[in-house]
Amino acid sequence: MPEIRFQVELPDGSQTTCYSPSLVVKDYFSAGQEYALNEFIERSRTALIIASDRVQAKYGRPCGLALGQLQDIEAWATQYRHVDQPKVKLMQFIE
């Protein structure tokens, strides 16, 4: 299963790299595109759950790394809830 990483710029200008065990994230994000924080969380949730389900279908168990990445995204997103109209920019895919 091809894995992928995607680099994002957070609302405070810092950057982080996220992981997916599947290229499905490319169906939900575009490089260079900005997303409202809530939209980014929802798209991430959908894509990473699909990715984890694909791992489960192939290997018999969900992908802990994908589910862990989702937990990380949800955790760091809470620190930007106070920001007026927070945005997350998907900088690039790293294949």
PDB file of N, CA and C in Angstrom:
ATOM      1  N   MET A   1       0.843  -1.168   0.000  1.00  0.00           N
ATOM      2  CA  MET A   1       0.000   0.000   0.000  1.00  0.00           C
ATOM      3  C   MET A   1       0.896   1.241   0.000  1.00  0.00           C
ATOM      4  N   PRO A   2       0.707   2.133  -0.971  1.00  0.00           N
ATOM      5  CA  PRO A   2       1.576   3.315  -1.005  1.00  0.00           C
ATOM      6  C   PRO A   2       1.218   4.317   0.088  1.00  0.00           C
ATOM      7  N   GLU A   3       2.196   4.683   0.874  1.00  0.00           N
ATOM      8  CA  GLU A   3       1.964   5.675   1.913  1.00  0.00           C
ATOM      9  C   GLU A   3       2.363   7.046   1.403  1.00  0.00           C
ATOM     10  N   ILE A   4       1.922   8.062   2.115  1.00  0.00           N
ATOM     11  CA  ILE A   4       2.202   9.431   1.706  1.00  0.00           C
ATOM     12  C   ILE A   4       2.262  10.306   2.955  1.00  0.00           C
ATOM     13  N   ARG A   5       3.020  11.365   2.847  1.00  0.00           N
ATOM     14  CA  ARG A   5       3.053  12.383   3.892  1.00  0.00           C
ATOM     15  C   ARG A   5       2.576  13.686   3.257  1.00  0.00           C
ATOM     16  N   PHE A   6       2.022  14.552   4.081  1.00  0.00           N
ATOM     17  CA  PHE A   6       1.591  15.845   3.571  1.00  0.00           C
ATOM     18  C   PHE A   6       1.968  16.920   4.572  1.00  0.00           C
ATOM     19  N   GLN A   7       2.607  17.954   4.057  1.00  0.00           N
ATOM     20  CA  GLN A   7       3.097  19.045   4.886  1.00  0.00           C
ATOM     21  C   GLN A   7       2.039  20.135   4.933  1.00  0.00           C
ATOM     22  N   VAL A   8       1.736  20.587   6.150  1.00  0.00           N
ATOM     23  CA  VAL A   8       0.723  21.616   6.311  1.00  0.00           C
ATOM     24  C   VAL A   8       1.280  22.806   7.092  1.00  0.00           C
ATOM     25  N   GLU A   9       0.718  23.953   6.781  1.00  0.00           N
ATOM     26  CA  GLU A   9       1.034  25.168   7.530  1.00  0.00           C
ATOM     27  C   GLU A   9      -0.150  25.450   8.444  1.00  0.00           C
ATOM     28  N   LEU A  10       0.127  25.565   9.720  1.00  0.00           N
ATOM     29  CA  LEU A  10      -0.912  25.766  10.729  1.00  0.00           C
ATOM     30  C   LEU A  10      -1.271  27.249  10.830  1.00  0.00           C
ATOM     31  N   PRO A  11      -2.366  27.564  11.511  1.00  0.00           N
ATOM     32  CA  PRO A  11      -2.803  28.959  11.599  1.00  0.00           C
ATOM     33  C   PRO A  11      -1.764  29.927  12.179  1.00  0.00           C
ATOM     34  N   ASP A  12      -0.820  29.437  12.968  1.00  0.00           N
ATOM     35  CA  ASP A  12       0.209  30.326  13.530  1.00  0.00           C
ATOM     36  C   ASP A  12       1.438  30.448  12.637  1.00  0.00           C
ATOM     37  N   GLY A  13       1.411  29.832  11.459  1.00  0.00           N
ATOM     38  CA  GLY A  13       2.526  29.907  10.521  1.00  0.00           C
ATOM     39  C   GLY A  13       3.531  28.775  10.655  1.00  0.00           C
ATOM     40  N   SER A  14       3.430  27.992  11.726  1.00  0.00           N
ATOM     41  CA  SER A  14       4.335  26.851  11.868  1.00  0.00           C
ATOM     42  C   SER A  14       3.901  25.749  10.906  1.00  0.00           C
ATOM     43  N   GLN A  15       4.826  24.830  10.640  1.00  0.00           N
ATOM     44  CA  GLN A  15       4.527  23.743   9.716  1.00  0.00           C
ATOM     45  C   GLN A  15       4.731  22.399  10.398  1.00  0.00           C
ATOM     46  N   THR A  16       3.971  21.421   9.945  1.00  0.00           N
ATOM     47  CA  THR A  16       4.105  20.063  10.437  1.00  0.00           C
ATOM     48  C   THR A  16       3.856  19.105   9.275  1.00  0.00           C
ATOM     49  N   THR A  17       4.338  17.893   9.440  1.00  0.00           N
ATOM     50  CA  THR A  17       4.143  16.871   8.413  1.00  0.00           C
ATOM     51  C   THR A  17       3.236  15.781   8.960  1.00  0.00           C
ATOM     52  N   CYS A  18       2.236  15.430   8.184  1.00  0.00           N
ATOM     53  CA  CYS A  18       1.255  14.422   8.568  1.00  0.00           C
ATOM     54  C   CYS A  18       1.468  13.160   7.722  1.00  0.00           C
ATOM     55  N   TYR A  19       0.938  12.040   8.211  1.00  0.00           N
ATOM     56  CA  TYR A  19       1.130  10.736   7.581  1.00  0.00           C
ATOM     57  C   TYR A  19      -0.200  10.099   7.207  1.00  0.00           C
ATOM     58  N   SER A  20      -0.205   9.412   6.073  1.00  0.00           N
ATOM     59  CA  SER A  20      -1.329   8.565   5.685  1.00  0.00           C
ATOM     60  C   SER A  20      -0.778   7.296   5.041  1.00  0.00           C
ATOM     61  N   PRO A  21      -1.352   6.131   5.371  1.00  0.00           N
ATOM     62  CA  PRO A  21      -0.907   4.880   4.752  1.00  0.00           C
ATOM     63  C   PRO A  21      -1.479   4.682   3.351  1.00  0.00           C
ATOM     64  N   SER A  22      -2.234   5.652   2.872  1.00  0.00           N
ATOM     65  CA  SER A  22      -2.902   5.528   1.578  1.00  0.00           C
ATOM     66  C   SER A  22      -2.886   6.871   0.861  1.00  0.00           C
ATOM     67  N   LEU A  23      -2.888   6.818  -0.448  1.00  0.00           N
ATOM     68  CA  LEU A  23      -2.933   8.038  -1.252  1.00  0.00           C
ATOM     69  C   LEU A  23      -4.313   8.688  -1.269  1.00  0.00           C
ATOM     70  N   VAL A  24      -5.270   8.125  -0.562  1.00  0.00           N
ATOM     71  CA  VAL A  24      -6.632   8.656  -0.547  1.00  0.00           C
ATOM     72  C   VAL A  24      -6.671  10.125  -0.112  1.00  0.00           C
ATOM     73  N   VAL A  25      -5.692  10.581   0.643  1.00  0.00           N
ATOM     74  CA  VAL A  25      -5.691  11.988   1.067  1.00  0.00           C
ATOM     75  C   VAL A  25      -5.650  12.930  -0.137  1.00  0.00           C
ATOM     76  N   LYS A  26      -5.107  12.453  -1.249  1.00  0.00           N
ATOM     77  CA  LYS A  26      -5.074  13.286  -2.454  1.00  0.00           C
ATOM     78  C   LYS A  26      -6.474  13.517  -3.021  1.00  0.00           C
ATOM     79  N   ASP A  27      -7.425  12.669  -2.649  1.00  0.00           N
ATOM     80  CA  ASP A  27      -8.813  12.861  -3.074  1.00  0.00           C
ATOM     81  C   ASP A  27      -9.512  13.934  -2.240  1.00  0.00           C
ATOM     82  N   TYR A  28      -8.931  14.282  -1.103  1.00  0.00           N
ATOM     83  CA  TYR A  28      -9.569  15.209  -0.165  1.00  0.00           C
ATOM     84  C   TYR A  28      -8.841  16.534  -0.023  1.00  0.00           C
ATOM     85  N   PHE A  29      -7.594  16.596  -0.492  1.00  0.00           N
ATOM     86  CA  PHE A  29      -6.797  17.815  -0.375  1.00  0.00           C
ATOM     87  C   PHE A  29      -6.079  18.108  -1.685  1.00  0.00           C
ATOM     88  N   SER A  30      -5.755  19.380  -1.880  1.00  0.00           N
ATOM     89  CA  SER A  30      -4.958  19.815  -3.024  1.00  0.00           C
ATOM     90  C   SER A  30      -3.776  20.617  -2.506  1.00  0.00           C
ATOM     91  N   ALA A  31      -2.610  20.366  -3.059  1.00  0.00           N
ATOM     92  CA  ALA A  31      -1.415  21.110  -2.669  1.00  0.00           C
ATOM     93  C   ALA A  31      -1.606  22.595  -2.965  1.00  0.00           C
ATOM     94  N   GLY A  32      -1.203  23.427  -2.016  1.00  0.00           N
ATOM     95  CA  GLY A  32      -1.325  24.874  -2.165  1.00  0.00           C
ATOM     96  C   GLY A  32      -2.661  25.445  -1.726  1.00  0.00           C
ATOM     97  N   GLN A  33      -3.606  24.597  -1.391  1.00  0.00           N
ATOM     98  CA  GLN A  33      -4.953  25.023  -1.021  1.00  0.00           C
ATOM     99  C   GLN A  33      -5.051  25.309   0.474  1.00  0.00           C
ATOM    100  N   GLU A  34      -5.769  26.372   0.824  1.00  0.00           N
ATOM    101  CA  GLU A  34      -6.068  26.682   2.228  1.00  0.00           C
ATOM    102  C   GLU A  34      -7.446  26.147   2.574  1.00  0.00           C
ATOM    103  N   TYR A  35      -7.569  25.670   3.812  1.00  0.00           N
ATOM    104  CA  TYR A  35      -8.838  25.137   4.299  1.00  0.00           C
ATOM    105  C   TYR A  35      -9.152  25.764   5.643  1.00  0.00           C
ATOM    106  N   ALA A  36     -10.420  26.065   5.863  1.00  0.00           N
ATOM    107  CA  ALA A  36     -10.834  26.477   7.202  1.00  0.00           C
ATOM    108  C   ALA A  36     -10.487  25.336   8.150  1.00  0.00           C
ATOM    109  N   LEU A  37     -10.114  25.656   9.363  1.00  0.00           N
ATOM    110  CA  LEU A  37      -9.670  24.639  10.314  1.00  0.00           C
ATOM    111  C   LEU A  37     -10.678  23.503  10.458  1.00  0.00           C
ATOM    112  N   ASN A  38     -11.947  23.827  10.643  1.00  0.00           N
ATOM    113  CA  ASN A  38     -12.963  22.776  10.800  1.00  0.00           C
ATOM    114  C   ASN A  38     -13.073  21.902   9.557  1.00  0.00           C
ATOM    115  N   GLU A  39     -12.959  22.511   8.389  1.00  0.00           N
ATOM    116  CA  GLU A  39     -13.003  21.741   7.144  1.00  0.00           C
ATOM    117  C   GLU A  39     -11.778  20.826   7.035  1.00  0.00           C
ATOM    118  N   PHE A  40     -10.614  21.347   7.423  1.00  0.00           N
ATOM    119  CA  PHE A  40      -9.398  20.537   7.391  1.00  0.00           C
ATOM    120  C   PHE A  40      -9.540  19.321   8.306  1.00  0.00           C
ATOM    121  N   ILE A  41     -10.081  19.528   9.492  1.00  0.00           N
ATOM    122  CA  ILE A  41     -10.279  18.424  10.439  1.00  0.00           C
ATOM    123  C   ILE A  41     -11.230  17.388   9.847  1.00  0.00           C
ATOM    124  N   GLU A  42     -12.345  17.823   9.293  1.00  0.00           N
ATOM    125  CA  GLU A  42     -13.325  16.892   8.732  1.00  0.00           C
ATOM    126  C   GLU A  42     -12.754  16.123   7.543  1.00  0.00           C
ATOM    127  N   ARG A  43     -12.055  16.805   6.646  1.00  0.00           N
ATOM    128  CA  ARG A  43     -11.443  16.131   5.499  1.00  0.00           C
ATOM    129  C   ARG A  43     -10.383  15.133   5.968  1.00  0.00           C
ATOM    130  N   SER A  44      -9.600  15.540   6.968  1.00  0.00           N
ATOM    131  CA  SER A  44      -8.586  14.640   7.519  1.00  0.00           C
ATOM    132  C   SER A  44      -9.232  13.412   8.133  1.00  0.00           C
ATOM    133  N   ARG A  45     -10.281  13.629   8.889  1.00  0.00           N
ATOM    134  CA  ARG A  45     -10.983  12.513   9.533  1.00  0.00           C
ATOM    135  C   ARG A  45     -11.491  11.527   8.483  1.00  0.00           C
ATOM    136  N   THR A  46     -12.148  12.039   7.472  1.00  0.00           N
ATOM    137  CA  THR A  46     -12.683  11.170   6.420  1.00  0.00           C
ATOM    138  C   THR A  46     -11.568  10.402   5.720  1.00  0.00           C
ATOM    139  N   ALA A  47     -10.529  11.117   5.278  1.00  0.00           N
ATOM    140  CA  ALA A  47      -9.446  10.486   4.523  1.00  0.00           C
ATOM    141  C   ALA A  47      -8.675   9.472   5.363  1.00  0.00           C
ATOM    142  N   LEU A  48      -8.367   9.814   6.608  1.00  0.00           N
ATOM    143  CA  LEU A  48      -7.564   8.911   7.434  1.00  0.00           C
ATOM    144  C   LEU A  48      -8.350   7.692   7.900  1.00  0.00           C
ATOM    145  N   ILE A  49      -9.642   7.837   8.083  1.00  0.00           N
ATOM    146  CA  ILE A  49     -10.458   6.669   8.426  1.00  0.00           C
ATOM    147  C   ILE A  49     -10.563   5.738   7.216  1.00  0.00           C
ATOM    148  N   ILE A  50     -10.746   6.304   6.039  1.00  0.00           N
ATOM    149  CA  ILE A  50     -10.754   5.471   4.821  1.00  0.00           C
ATOM    150  C   ILE A  50      -9.417   4.766   4.674  1.00  0.00           C
ATOM    151  N   ALA A  51      -8.325   5.489   4.889  1.00  0.00           N
ATOM    152  CA  ALA A  51      -6.990   4.894   4.774  1.00  0.00           C
ATOM    153  C   ALA A  51      -6.819   3.756   5.770  1.00  0.00           C
ATOM    154  N   SER A  52      -7.254   3.971   7.000  1.00  0.00           N
ATOM    155  CA  SER A  52      -7.159   2.937   8.029  1.00  0.00           C
ATOM    156  C   SER A  52      -8.025   1.729   7.670  1.00  0.00           C
ATOM    157  N   ASP A  53      -9.206   1.982   7.135  1.00  0.00           N
ATOM    158  CA  ASP A  53     -10.087   0.888   6.709  1.00  0.00           C
ATOM    159  C   ASP A  53      -9.466   0.069   5.577  1.00  0.00           C
ATOM    160  N   ARG A  54      -8.741   0.737   4.693  1.00  0.00           N
ATOM    161  CA  ARG A  54      -8.068   0.017   3.603  1.00  0.00           C
ATOM    162  C   ARG A  54      -6.975  -0.901   4.155  1.00  0.00           C
ATOM    163  N   VAL A  55      -6.260  -0.402   5.156  1.00  0.00           N
ATOM    164  CA  VAL A  55      -5.246  -1.239   5.806  1.00  0.00           C
ATOM    165  C   VAL A  55      -5.910  -2.435   6.475  1.00  0.00           C
ATOM    166  N   GLN A  56      -7.032  -2.192   7.143  1.00  0.00           N
ATOM    167  CA  GLN A  56      -7.741  -3.282   7.809  1.00  0.00           C
ATOM    168  C   GLN A  56      -8.218  -4.322   6.801  1.00  0.00           C
ATOM    169  N   ALA A  57      -8.722  -3.870   5.665  1.00  0.00           N
ATOM    170  CA  ALA A  57      -9.187  -4.814   4.640  1.00  0.00           C
ATOM    171  C   ALA A  57      -8.035  -5.667   4.110  1.00  0.00           C
ATOM    172  N   LYS A  58      -6.862  -5.082   4.023  1.00  0.00           N
ATOM    173  CA  LYS A  58      -5.718  -5.804   3.472  1.00  0.00           C
ATOM    174  C   LYS A  58      -4.985  -6.646   4.510  1.00  0.00           C
ATOM    175  N   TYR A  59      -4.840  -6.117   5.732  1.00  0.00           N
ATOM    176  CA  TYR A  59      -4.002  -6.772   6.742  1.00  0.00           C
ATOM    177  C   TYR A  59      -4.758  -7.293   7.967  1.00  0.00           C
ATOM    178  N   GLY A  60      -6.062  -7.024   8.019  1.00  0.00           N
ATOM    179  CA  GLY A  60      -6.866  -7.568   9.111  1.00  0.00           C
ATOM    180  C   GLY A  60      -6.935  -6.733  10.373  1.00  0.00           C
ATOM    181  N   ARG A  61      -6.312  -5.551  10.352  1.00  0.00           N
ATOM    182  CA  ARG A  61      -6.417  -4.669  11.514  1.00  0.00           C
ATOM    183  C   ARG A  61      -6.285  -3.222  11.038  1.00  0.00           C
ATOM    184  N   PRO A  62      -6.922  -2.293  11.744  1.00  0.00           N
ATOM    185  CA  PRO A  62      -6.846  -0.890  11.338  1.00  0.00           C
ATOM    186  C   PRO A  62      -5.418  -0.349  11.486  1.00  0.00           C
ATOM    187  N   CYS A  63      -5.158   0.741  10.831  1.00  0.00           N
ATOM    188  CA  CYS A  63      -3.827   1.349  10.867  1.00  0.00           C
ATOM    189  C   CYS A  63      -3.703   2.286  12.064  1.00  0.00           C
ATOM    190  N   GLY A  64      -2.915   1.864  13.027  1.00  0.00           N
ATOM    191  CA  GLY A  64      -2.690   2.683  14.220  1.00  0.00           C
ATOM    192  C   GLY A  64      -2.021   4.009  13.901  1.00  0.00           C
ATOM    193  N   LEU A  65      -1.152   4.033  12.890  1.00  0.00           N
ATOM    194  CA  LEU A  65      -0.485   5.284  12.538  1.00  0.00           C
ATOM    195  C   LEU A  65      -1.477   6.298  11.964  1.00  0.00           C
ATOM    196  N   ALA A  66      -2.400   5.840  11.135  1.00  0.00           N
ATOM    197  CA  ALA A  66      -3.401   6.746  10.563  1.00  0.00           C
ATOM    198  C   ALA A  66      -4.330   7.275  11.655  1.00  0.00           C
ATOM    199  N   LEU A  67      -4.770   6.386  12.525  1.00  0.00           N
ATOM    200  CA  LEU A  67      -5.666   6.814  13.604  1.00  0.00           C
ATOM    201  C   LEU A  67      -4.929   7.707  14.594  1.00  0.00           C
ATOM    202  N   GLY A  68      -3.657   7.426  14.822  1.00  0.00           N
ATOM    203  CA  GLY A  68      -2.843   8.285  15.680  1.00  0.00           C
ATOM    204  C   GLY A  68      -2.639   9.657  15.068  1.00  0.00           C
ATOM    205  N   GLN A  69      -2.441   9.700  13.745  1.00  0.00           N
ATOM    206  CA  GLN A  69      -2.296  10.987  13.062  1.00  0.00           C
ATOM    207  C   GLN A  69      -3.566  11.802  13.197  1.00  0.00           C
ATOM    208  N   LEU A  70      -4.713  11.159  13.066  1.00  0.00           N
ATOM    209  CA  LEU A  70      -5.985  11.857  13.239  1.00  0.00           C
ATOM    210  C   LEU A  70      -6.093  12.428  14.654  1.00  0.00           C
ATOM    211  N   GLN A  71      -5.720  11.657  15.651  1.00  0.00           N
ATOM    212  CA  GLN A  71      -5.737  12.155  17.037  1.00  0.00           C
ATOM    213  C   GLN A  71      -4.809  13.356  17.193  1.00  0.00           C
ATOM    214  N   ASP A  72      -3.645  13.299  16.567  1.00  0.00           N
ATOM    215  CA  ASP A  72      -2.709  14.431  16.633  1.00  0.00           C
ATOM    216  C   ASP A  72      -3.311  15.684  15.998  1.00  0.00           C
ATOM    217  N   ILE A  73      -3.919  15.520  14.842  1.00  0.00           N
ATOM    218  CA  ILE A  73      -4.546  16.667  14.160  1.00  0.00           C
ATOM    219  C   ILE A  73      -5.641  17.266  15.038  1.00  0.00           C
ATOM    220  N   GLU A  74      -6.489  16.417  15.587  1.00  0.00           N
ATOM    221  CA  GLU A  74      -7.563  16.915  16.449  1.00  0.00           C
ATOM    222  C   GLU A  74      -7.003  17.605  17.690  1.00  0.00           C
ATOM    223  N   ALA A  75      -5.900  17.093  18.218  1.00  0.00           N
ATOM    224  CA  ALA A  75      -5.298  17.681  19.420  1.00  0.00           C
ATOM    225  C   ALA A  75      -4.702  19.055  19.123  1.00  0.00           C
ATOM    226  N   TRP A  76      -3.883  19.168  18.067  1.00  0.00           N
ATOM    227  CA  TRP A  76      -3.287  20.479  17.823  1.00  0.00           C
ATOM    228  C   TRP A  76      -4.311  21.489  17.315  1.00  0.00           C
ATOM    229  N   ALA A  77      -5.374  21.021  16.709  1.00  0.00           N
ATOM    230  CA  ALA A  77      -6.403  21.940  16.218  1.00  0.00           C
ATOM    231  C   ALA A  77      -7.083  22.686  17.361  1.00  0.00           C
ATOM    232  N   THR A  78      -7.176  22.056  18.518  1.00  0.00           N
ATOM    233  CA  THR A  78      -7.861  22.711  19.650  1.00  0.00           C
ATOM    234  C   THR A  78      -7.163  23.997  20.082  1.00  0.00           C
ATOM    235  N   GLN A  79      -5.865  24.089  19.884  1.00  0.00           N
ATOM    236  CA  GLN A  79      -5.165  25.294  20.305  1.00  0.00           C
ATOM    237  C   GLN A  79      -5.429  26.495  19.394  1.00  0.00           C
ATOM    238  N   TYR A  80      -6.087  26.262  18.256  1.00  0.00           N
ATOM    239  CA  TYR A  80      -6.392  27.359  17.333  1.00  0.00           C
ATOM    240  C   TYR A  80      -7.877  27.724  17.321  1.00  0.00           C
ATOM    241  N   ARG A  81      -8.648  27.130  18.177  1.00  0.00           N
ATOM    242  CA  ARG A  81     -10.098  27.402  18.204  1.00  0.00           C
ATOM    243  C   ARG A  81     -10.386  28.873  18.541  1.00  0.00           C
ATOM    244  N   HIS A  82      -9.496  29.522  19.275  1.00  0.00           N
ATOM    245  CA  HIS A  82      -9.692  30.919  19.665  1.00  0.00           C
ATOM    246  C   HIS A  82      -9.340  31.903  18.553  1.00  0.00           C
ATOM    247  N   VAL A  83      -8.623  31.433  17.538  1.00  0.00           N
ATOM    248  CA  VAL A  83      -8.199  32.283  16.424  1.00  0.00           C
ATOM    249  C   VAL A  83      -9.405  32.574  15.538  1.00  0.00           C
ATOM    250  N   ASP A  84      -9.529  33.833  15.127  1.00  0.00           N
ATOM    251  CA  ASP A  84     -10.627  34.223  14.249  1.00  0.00           C
ATOM    252  C   ASP A  84     -10.385  33.659  12.846  1.00  0.00           C
ATOM    253  N   GLN A  85     -11.255  32.821  12.375  1.00  0.00           N
ATOM    254  CA  GLN A  85     -11.203  32.192  11.061  1.00  0.00           C
ATOM    255  C   GLN A  85      -9.854  31.507  10.795  1.00  0.00           C
ATOM    256  N   PRO A  86      -9.501  30.525  11.630  1.00  0.00           N
ATOM    257  CA  PRO A  86      -8.217  29.834  11.441  1.00  0.00           C
ATOM    258  C   PRO A  86      -8.198  29.028  10.147  1.00  0.00           C
ATOM    259  N   LYS A  87      -7.048  29.051   9.484  1.00  0.00           N
ATOM    260  CA  LYS A  87      -6.862  28.341   8.218  1.00  0.00           C
ATOM    261  C   LYS A  87      -5.672  27.405   8.330  1.00  0.00           C
ATOM    262  N   VAL A  88      -5.752  26.314   7.596  1.00  0.00           N
ATOM    263  CA  VAL A  88      -4.640  25.373   7.452  1.00  0.00           C
ATOM    264  C   VAL A  88      -4.366  25.268   5.959  1.00  0.00           C
ATOM    265  N   LYS A  89      -3.092  25.399   5.597  1.00  0.00           N
ATOM    266  CA  LYS A  89      -2.720  25.312   4.187  1.00  0.00           C
ATOM    267  C   LYS A  89      -1.969  24.016   3.947  1.00  0.00           C
ATOM    268  N   LEU A  90      -2.410  23.258   2.955  1.00  0.00           N
ATOM    269  CA  LEU A  90      -1.671  22.062   2.581  1.00  0.00           C
ATOM    270  C   LEU A  90      -0.551  22.505   1.647  1.00  0.00           C
ATOM    271  N   MET A  91       0.675  22.438   2.151  1.00  0.00           N
ATOM    272  CA  MET A  91       1.828  22.946   1.407  1.00  0.00           C
ATOM    273  C   MET A  91       2.213  22.003   0.263  1.00  0.00           C
ATOM    274  N   GLN A  92       2.375  20.717   0.595  1.00  0.00           N
ATOM    275  CA  GLN A  92       2.800  19.768  -0.421  1.00  0.00           C
ATOM    276  C   GLN A  92       2.573  18.340   0.032  1.00  0.00           C
ATOM    277  N   PHE A  93       2.490  17.470  -0.959  1.00  0.00           N
ATOM    278  CA  PHE A  93       2.500  16.028  -0.703  1.00  0.00           C
ATOM    279  C   PHE A  93       3.931  15.549  -0.828  1.00  0.00           C
ATOM    280  N   ILE A  94       4.313  14.631   0.028  1.00  0.00           N
ATOM    281  CA  ILE A  94       5.656  14.056  -0.001  1.00  0.00           C
ATOM    282  C   ILE A  94       5.494  12.562  -0.230  1.00  0.00           C
ATOM    283  N   GLU A  95       5.839  12.116  -1.418  1.00  0.00           N
ATOM    284  CA  GLU A  95       5.656  10.710  -1.760  1.00  0.00           C
ATOM    285  C   GLU A  95       6.972   9.956  -1.726  1.00  0.00           C
TER     286      GLU A  95
END
